[in-house]
Amino acid sequence: MARTTPRGLLGSVRSLVRSHWHHLAPLLALGALAAAVWAWVGEGSPALAALLVLQAALLVGVAVTGARSLTILRQGRRADQRLASVLTLSRKAARRAAPRPAPTPAAPPAPDLGPLLASLGMQRLDGAIRHEEVMEAYREVVRRQDVLAEGLQREKERREADIRRALEAWGPGVLRAPELQAAEERLTLLVNRKFEEAITENDALINLHRLVEVHHELPPAGGFAASPRTLLRLFSAASEVPADRLVVECGSGTSTVWLAEARRQAGGGHVVALEHDEGYAERTREAVRRSGLSAWVDVRWAPLEPVEIDGSSYRWYARSTWEDLAGIGLLFVDGPPGSVGPRSRHPAFPLLAARLADGATVALDDVQRPAERAIGQSWLADTTSPVVLTDHEVVGRTWFLRAERRPG
Ligand SMILES: C[S@@+](CC[C@H](N)C(=O)[O-])C[C@H]1O[C@@H](n2cnc3c(N)ncnc32)[C@H](O)[C@@H]1O
């Protein structure tokens, strides 16, 4: 006889449940209840009735338990199906996530969820690591950008400082160049000298206008005309010329007016002005007239004519215009102009020396020019004329010389 084991009993119950036997249990329970009624009422056996009621209750319990078991079984099947579909999806996801899969052998028919989860975990971990690597690389790029920006800023500041230093050094550097420094010094000296000259000339002009009360227009000083310093010294020299001596001038203009004024103030004597230009002679006469000085001046139009002196040819004032002159106390040589020929003023001393009074003053203008300086030097060196000239002084651009009669 076969032994009944708990495992065999459980199998039998499963078979019973799967056989839908439990669908009969409610009917059997109803039958048992009906039998219990019959036993109580028909047979008058409450004990049998109670037993049958108990059996009906047992059958109801079996039916309920069976139905419940069936439900659980169905739920289990559905869970199996869901798991299978999850596994399929997981496999597909793993295939997509895997880096460029080499042709792999067909997936094992029944993959284990563990390795899959482990693989997913590893991939998440790998993703997190890669994310951190990317973030670190990004932070590194930002750090390098900062370093680069700092380096660029430093380089910019360094170059700006270089340019600033070069610019600062440039000005003084250029000025330190010897030629430029020398040129600058020369220019400074020239400007200073011109400035001082202007002050001195202005001072002389003020001085002149204190000596003479002027109520009419005077021809201008400076430029073609004698400068105020020259005019002032000529004025003084002309004032000192004795009344019986002459003041003679070669080249008329502003100086003629001031010389005549000096003679007027001195109360005697005459001025003779030789002028080669007829029109200019008339202008000078007009200026003299305007100043009320016509009685003191004789402006002579003296055309130029050729003259030979020591083997050299010149063009000078016509002899007829000056040969009557004698006892010259002051001779101012300011013409003819250089435009008429080289050393145009040279003949003045050789031709008029015999007419100079002892102690006369000879003034040669424009000796800032080498040509005029050379003329003055040749006069000083003249040993044949009846007078000897000596260097007295240079005032502004005029050389004042003293004439002495040679003894005998
Ligand atoms: C140096 S200027 C004589 C200036 C005169 N001693 C004076 O102080 O006004 C010599 C000659 O140049 C001529 N001259 C004068 N002023 C001139 C002018 N502004 N332009 C051109 N020639 C002039 C005249 O013929 C004059 O005789």
Short mmCIF file of N, CA and C in Angstrom, two decimals, residues 207-299:
data_model
loop_
_atom_site.label_atom_id
_atom_site.label_comp_id
_atom_site.label_asym_id
_atom_site.label_seq_id
_atom_site.Cartn_x
_atom_site.Cartn_y
_atom_site.Cartn_z
N ASN A 207 64.22 156.51 -26.83
CA ASN A 207 65.22 157.55 -26.56
C ASN A 207 65.15 158.66 -27.62
N LEU A 208 65.08 158.25 -28.89
CA LEU A 208 65.00 159.22 -29.98
C LEU A 208 63.77 160.13 -29.83
N HIS A 209 62.65 159.51 -29.49
CA HIS A 209 61.41 160.29 -29.39
C HIS A 209 61.36 161.15 -28.13
N ARG A 210 62.26 160.91 -27.22
CA ARG A 210 62.37 161.82 -26.07
C ARG A 210 63.26 163.02 -26.45
N LEU A 211 64.17 162.77 -27.41
CA LEU A 211 65.05 163.86 -27.85
C LEU A 211 64.34 164.82 -28.81
N VAL A 212 63.38 164.26 -29.53
CA VAL A 212 62.70 165.05 -30.56
C VAL A 212 61.19 164.99 -30.33
N GLU A 213 60.57 166.16 -30.31
CA GLU A 213 59.11 166.17 -30.19
C GLU A 213 58.54 166.10 -31.60
N VAL A 214 57.86 165.07 -31.88
CA VAL A 214 57.37 164.85 -33.25
C VAL A 214 55.86 165.01 -33.29
N HIS A 215 55.37 165.82 -34.22
CA HIS A 215 53.92 166.01 -34.37
C HIS A 215 53.48 165.69 -35.79
N HIS A 216 54.25 164.88 -36.47
CA HIS A 216 53.93 164.55 -37.86
C HIS A 216 54.46 163.14 -38.15
N GLU A 217 54.07 162.62 -39.30
CA GLU A 217 54.50 161.26 -39.66
C GLU A 217 55.96 161.26 -40.07
N LEU A 218 56.68 160.28 -39.51
CA LEU A 218 58.10 160.10 -39.86
C LEU A 218 58.25 158.84 -40.70
N PRO A 219 59.23 158.82 -41.62
CA PRO A 219 59.48 157.56 -42.32
C PRO A 219 59.96 156.51 -41.32
N PRO A 220 59.62 155.25 -41.58
CA PRO A 220 59.94 154.21 -40.58
C PRO A 220 61.44 153.95 -40.44
N ALA A 221 61.81 153.48 -39.25
CA ALA A 221 63.20 153.06 -38.99
C ALA A 221 63.31 151.56 -39.19
N GLY A 222 64.52 151.09 -39.44
CA GLY A 222 64.74 149.63 -39.62
C GLY A 222 64.44 149.22 -41.05
N GLY A 223 64.77 147.94 -41.36
CA GLY A 223 64.57 147.43 -42.72
C GLY A 223 65.58 148.08 -43.65
N PHE A 224 65.12 148.65 -44.74
CA PHE A 224 66.01 149.36 -45.65
C PHE A 224 66.62 150.59 -44.97
N ALA A 225 65.83 151.21 -44.08
CA ALA A 225 66.31 152.40 -43.37
C ALA A 225 67.23 152.00 -42.22
N ALA A 226 67.96 152.98 -41.70
CA ALA A 226 68.84 152.71 -40.56
C ALA A 226 68.00 152.31 -39.34
N SER A 227 68.61 151.48 -38.47
CA SER A 227 67.88 151.01 -37.28
C SER A 227 67.85 152.11 -36.21
N PRO A 228 66.94 152.03 -35.25
CA PRO A 228 66.87 153.06 -34.22
C PRO A 228 68.20 153.27 -33.48
N ARG A 229 68.93 152.21 -33.20
CA ARG A 229 70.22 152.38 -32.49
C ARG A 229 71.19 153.22 -33.32
N THR A 230 71.25 152.89 -34.64
CA THR A 230 72.12 153.64 -35.53
C THR A 230 71.68 155.11 -35.59
N LEU A 231 70.37 155.29 -35.72
CA LEU A 231 69.83 156.66 -35.81
C LEU A 231 70.16 157.45 -34.54
N LEU A 232 70.05 156.78 -33.39
CA LEU A 232 70.32 157.46 -32.11
C LEU A 232 71.79 157.91 -32.04
N ARG A 233 72.69 156.97 -32.44
CA ARG A 233 74.11 157.33 -32.38
C ARG A 233 74.44 158.41 -33.44
N LEU A 234 73.83 158.30 -34.62
CA LEU A 234 74.03 159.33 -35.66
C LEU A 234 73.52 160.68 -35.17
N PHE A 235 72.37 160.62 -34.48
CA PHE A 235 71.79 161.86 -33.96
C PHE A 235 72.78 162.54 -33.00
N SER A 236 73.37 161.73 -32.12
CA SER A 236 74.35 162.27 -31.15
C SER A 236 75.57 162.82 -31.89
N ALA A 237 76.07 162.02 -32.87
CA ALA A 237 77.26 162.44 -33.60
C ALA A 237 77.00 163.72 -34.40
N ALA A 238 75.83 163.79 -35.04
CA ALA A 238 75.49 164.97 -35.84
C ALA A 238 75.31 166.20 -34.94
N SER A 239 74.82 165.97 -33.71
CA SER A 239 74.63 167.09 -32.78
C SER A 239 75.97 167.70 -32.37
N GLU A 240 77.02 166.85 -32.39
CA GLU A 240 78.33 167.31 -31.93
C GLU A 240 79.18 167.93 -33.06
N VAL A 241 78.70 167.78 -34.27
CA VAL A 241 79.48 168.33 -35.40
C VAL A 241 79.41 169.87 -35.33
N PRO A 242 80.55 170.52 -35.36
CA PRO A 242 80.52 171.97 -35.32
C PRO A 242 79.69 172.56 -36.45
N ALA A 243 79.15 173.73 -36.23
CA ALA A 243 78.22 174.33 -37.17
C ALA A 243 78.85 174.58 -38.53
N ASP A 244 80.18 174.81 -38.57
CA ASP A 244 80.82 175.08 -39.85
C ASP A 244 81.24 173.80 -40.58
N ARG A 245 80.86 172.69 -40.04
CA ARG A 245 81.17 171.40 -40.70
C ARG A 245 79.88 170.80 -41.29
N LEU A 246 80.11 169.93 -42.25
CA LEU A 246 78.99 169.32 -42.95
C LEU A 246 78.68 167.90 -42.44
N VAL A 247 77.44 167.60 -42.54
CA VAL A 247 77.03 166.19 -42.36
C VAL A 247 76.66 165.71 -43.75
N VAL A 248 77.32 164.65 -44.20
CA VAL A 248 77.06 164.13 -45.55
C VAL A 248 76.57 162.69 -45.42
N GLU A 249 75.62 162.39 -46.25
CA GLU A 249 75.03 161.03 -46.21
C GLU A 249 74.97 160.47 -47.62
N CYS A 250 75.40 159.21 -47.79
CA CYS A 250 75.28 158.51 -49.07
C CYS A 250 74.08 157.57 -48.95
N GLY A 251 72.99 157.86 -49.62
CA GLY A 251 71.76 157.06 -49.54
C GLY A 251 70.81 157.72 -48.55
N SER A 252 69.74 158.30 -49.10
CA SER A 252 68.84 159.10 -48.24
C SER A 252 67.66 158.27 -47.74
N GLY A 253 66.89 158.92 -46.82
CA GLY A 253 65.70 158.25 -46.29
C GLY A 253 65.41 158.72 -44.88
N THR A 254 65.06 157.79 -44.01
CA THR A 254 64.72 158.10 -42.61
C THR A 254 65.88 158.81 -41.91
N SER A 255 67.10 158.30 -42.18
CA SER A 255 68.27 158.88 -41.53
C SER A 255 68.42 160.37 -41.84
N THR A 256 68.02 160.74 -43.06
CA THR A 256 68.15 162.15 -43.46
C THR A 256 67.33 163.05 -42.52
N VAL A 257 66.13 162.59 -42.20
CA VAL A 257 65.24 163.39 -41.33
C VAL A 257 65.86 163.54 -39.94
N TRP A 258 66.38 162.44 -39.37
CA TRP A 258 66.94 162.51 -38.01
C TRP A 258 68.24 163.32 -37.98
N LEU A 259 69.05 163.23 -39.04
CA LEU A 259 70.29 164.02 -39.10
C LEU A 259 69.96 165.52 -39.17
N ALA A 260 68.94 165.84 -39.99
CA ALA A 260 68.53 167.23 -40.11
C ALA A 260 67.99 167.76 -38.79
N GLU A 261 67.24 166.92 -38.08
CA GLU A 261 66.68 167.31 -36.78
C GLU A 261 67.83 167.59 -35.78
N ALA A 262 68.87 166.76 -35.84
CA ALA A 262 70.03 166.96 -34.95
C ALA A 262 70.70 168.32 -35.26
N ARG A 263 70.81 168.64 -36.56
CA ARG A 263 71.43 169.92 -36.93
C ARG A 263 70.55 171.09 -36.48
N ARG A 264 69.25 170.89 -36.62
CA ARG A 264 68.33 171.95 -36.20
C ARG A 264 68.48 172.20 -34.71
N GLN A 265 68.51 171.11 -33.93
CA GLN A 265 68.64 171.26 -32.47
C GLN A 265 70.00 171.86 -32.10
N ALA A 266 71.03 171.52 -32.89
CA ALA A 266 72.37 172.06 -32.62
C ALA A 266 72.44 173.55 -33.00
N GLY A 267 71.50 173.95 -33.83
CA GLY A 267 71.42 175.37 -34.18
C GLY A 267 72.31 175.81 -35.32
N GLY A 268 72.90 174.89 -36.05
CA GLY A 268 73.72 175.31 -37.18
C GLY A 268 74.17 174.13 -38.00
N GLY A 269 74.74 174.40 -39.14
CA GLY A 269 75.27 173.34 -39.98
C GLY A 269 74.24 172.83 -40.97
N HIS A 270 74.74 171.96 -41.86
CA HIS A 270 73.90 171.48 -42.93
C HIS A 270 74.06 169.98 -43.14
N VAL A 271 73.03 169.40 -43.73
CA VAL A 271 73.09 167.99 -44.13
C VAL A 271 72.98 167.94 -45.64
N VAL A 272 73.89 167.18 -46.26
CA VAL A 272 73.78 166.94 -47.70
C VAL A 272 73.55 165.44 -47.88
N ALA A 273 72.45 165.09 -48.53
CA ALA A 273 72.13 163.68 -48.77
C ALA A 273 72.24 163.39 -50.26
N LEU A 274 73.11 162.41 -50.61
CA LEU A 274 73.25 162.00 -52.01
C LEU A 274 72.31 160.81 -52.26
N GLU A 275 71.50 160.94 -53.26
CA GLU A 275 70.53 159.88 -53.55
C GLU A 275 70.55 159.58 -55.04
N HIS A 276 70.85 158.31 -55.40
CA HIS A 276 70.99 157.99 -56.83
C HIS A 276 69.63 157.85 -57.51
N ASP A 277 68.62 157.55 -56.70
CA ASP A 277 67.28 157.30 -57.26
C ASP A 277 66.47 158.60 -57.19
N GLU A 278 66.12 159.10 -58.38
CA GLU A 278 65.44 160.41 -58.41
C GLU A 278 64.11 160.38 -57.64
N GLY A 279 63.35 159.34 -57.84
CA GLY A 279 62.06 159.21 -57.15
C GLY A 279 62.23 159.13 -55.64
N TYR A 280 63.26 158.39 -55.26
CA TYR A 280 63.48 158.24 -53.82
C TYR A 280 63.99 159.55 -53.22
N ALA A 281 64.76 160.28 -54.02
CA ALA A 281 65.23 161.59 -53.56
C ALA A 281 64.04 162.50 -53.26
N GLU A 282 63.04 162.42 -54.13
CA GLU A 282 61.85 163.26 -53.94
C GLU A 282 61.07 162.82 -52.69
N ARG A 283 61.00 161.53 -52.48
CA ARG A 283 60.31 161.02 -51.27
C ARG A 283 61.00 161.53 -50.02
N THR A 284 62.33 161.51 -50.05
CA THR A 284 63.07 161.99 -48.88
C THR A 284 62.84 163.49 -48.68
N ARG A 285 62.86 164.23 -49.76
CA ARG A 285 62.59 165.68 -49.65
C ARG A 285 61.22 165.92 -49.02
N GLU A 286 60.26 165.10 -49.45
CA GLU A 286 58.89 165.25 -48.93
C GLU A 286 58.87 164.98 -47.42
N ALA A 287 59.58 163.95 -46.98
CA ALA A 287 59.63 163.61 -45.54
C ALA A 287 60.30 164.75 -44.76
N VAL A 288 61.34 165.32 -45.34
CA VAL A 288 62.05 166.43 -44.69
C VAL A 288 61.13 167.65 -44.58
N ARG A 289 60.40 167.89 -45.69
CA ARG A 289 59.45 169.02 -45.70
C ARG A 289 58.39 168.85 -44.61
N ARG A 290 57.85 167.66 -44.55
CA ARG A 290 56.79 167.36 -43.58
C ARG A 290 57.28 167.63 -42.15
N SER A 291 58.56 167.39 -41.95
CA SER A 291 59.13 167.58 -40.61
C SER A 291 59.59 169.04 -40.39
N GLY A 292 59.38 169.86 -41.38
CA GLY A 292 59.78 171.27 -41.24
C GLY A 292 61.28 171.44 -41.19
N LEU A 293 62.01 170.57 -41.90
CA LEU A 293 63.47 170.58 -41.81
C LEU A 293 64.15 170.93 -43.13
N SER A 294 63.39 171.44 -44.11
CA SER A 294 63.96 171.67 -45.44
C SER A 294 65.15 172.63 -45.39
N ALA A 295 65.12 173.58 -44.43
CA ALA A 295 66.21 174.56 -44.36
C ALA A 295 67.52 173.92 -43.93
N TRP A 296 67.47 172.75 -43.39
CA TRP A 296 68.66 172.09 -42.85
C TRP A 296 69.21 171.00 -43.75
N VAL A 297 68.50 170.70 -44.80
CA VAL A 297 68.89 169.55 -45.64
C VAL A 297 68.94 169.94 -47.11
N ASP A 298 69.93 169.32 -47.76
CA ASP A 298 70.00 169.45 -49.21
C ASP A 298 70.01 168.01 -49.76
N VAL A 299 68.85 167.56 -50.23
CA VAL A 299 68.77 166.21 -50.81
C VAL A 299 69.13 166.34 -52.27
#
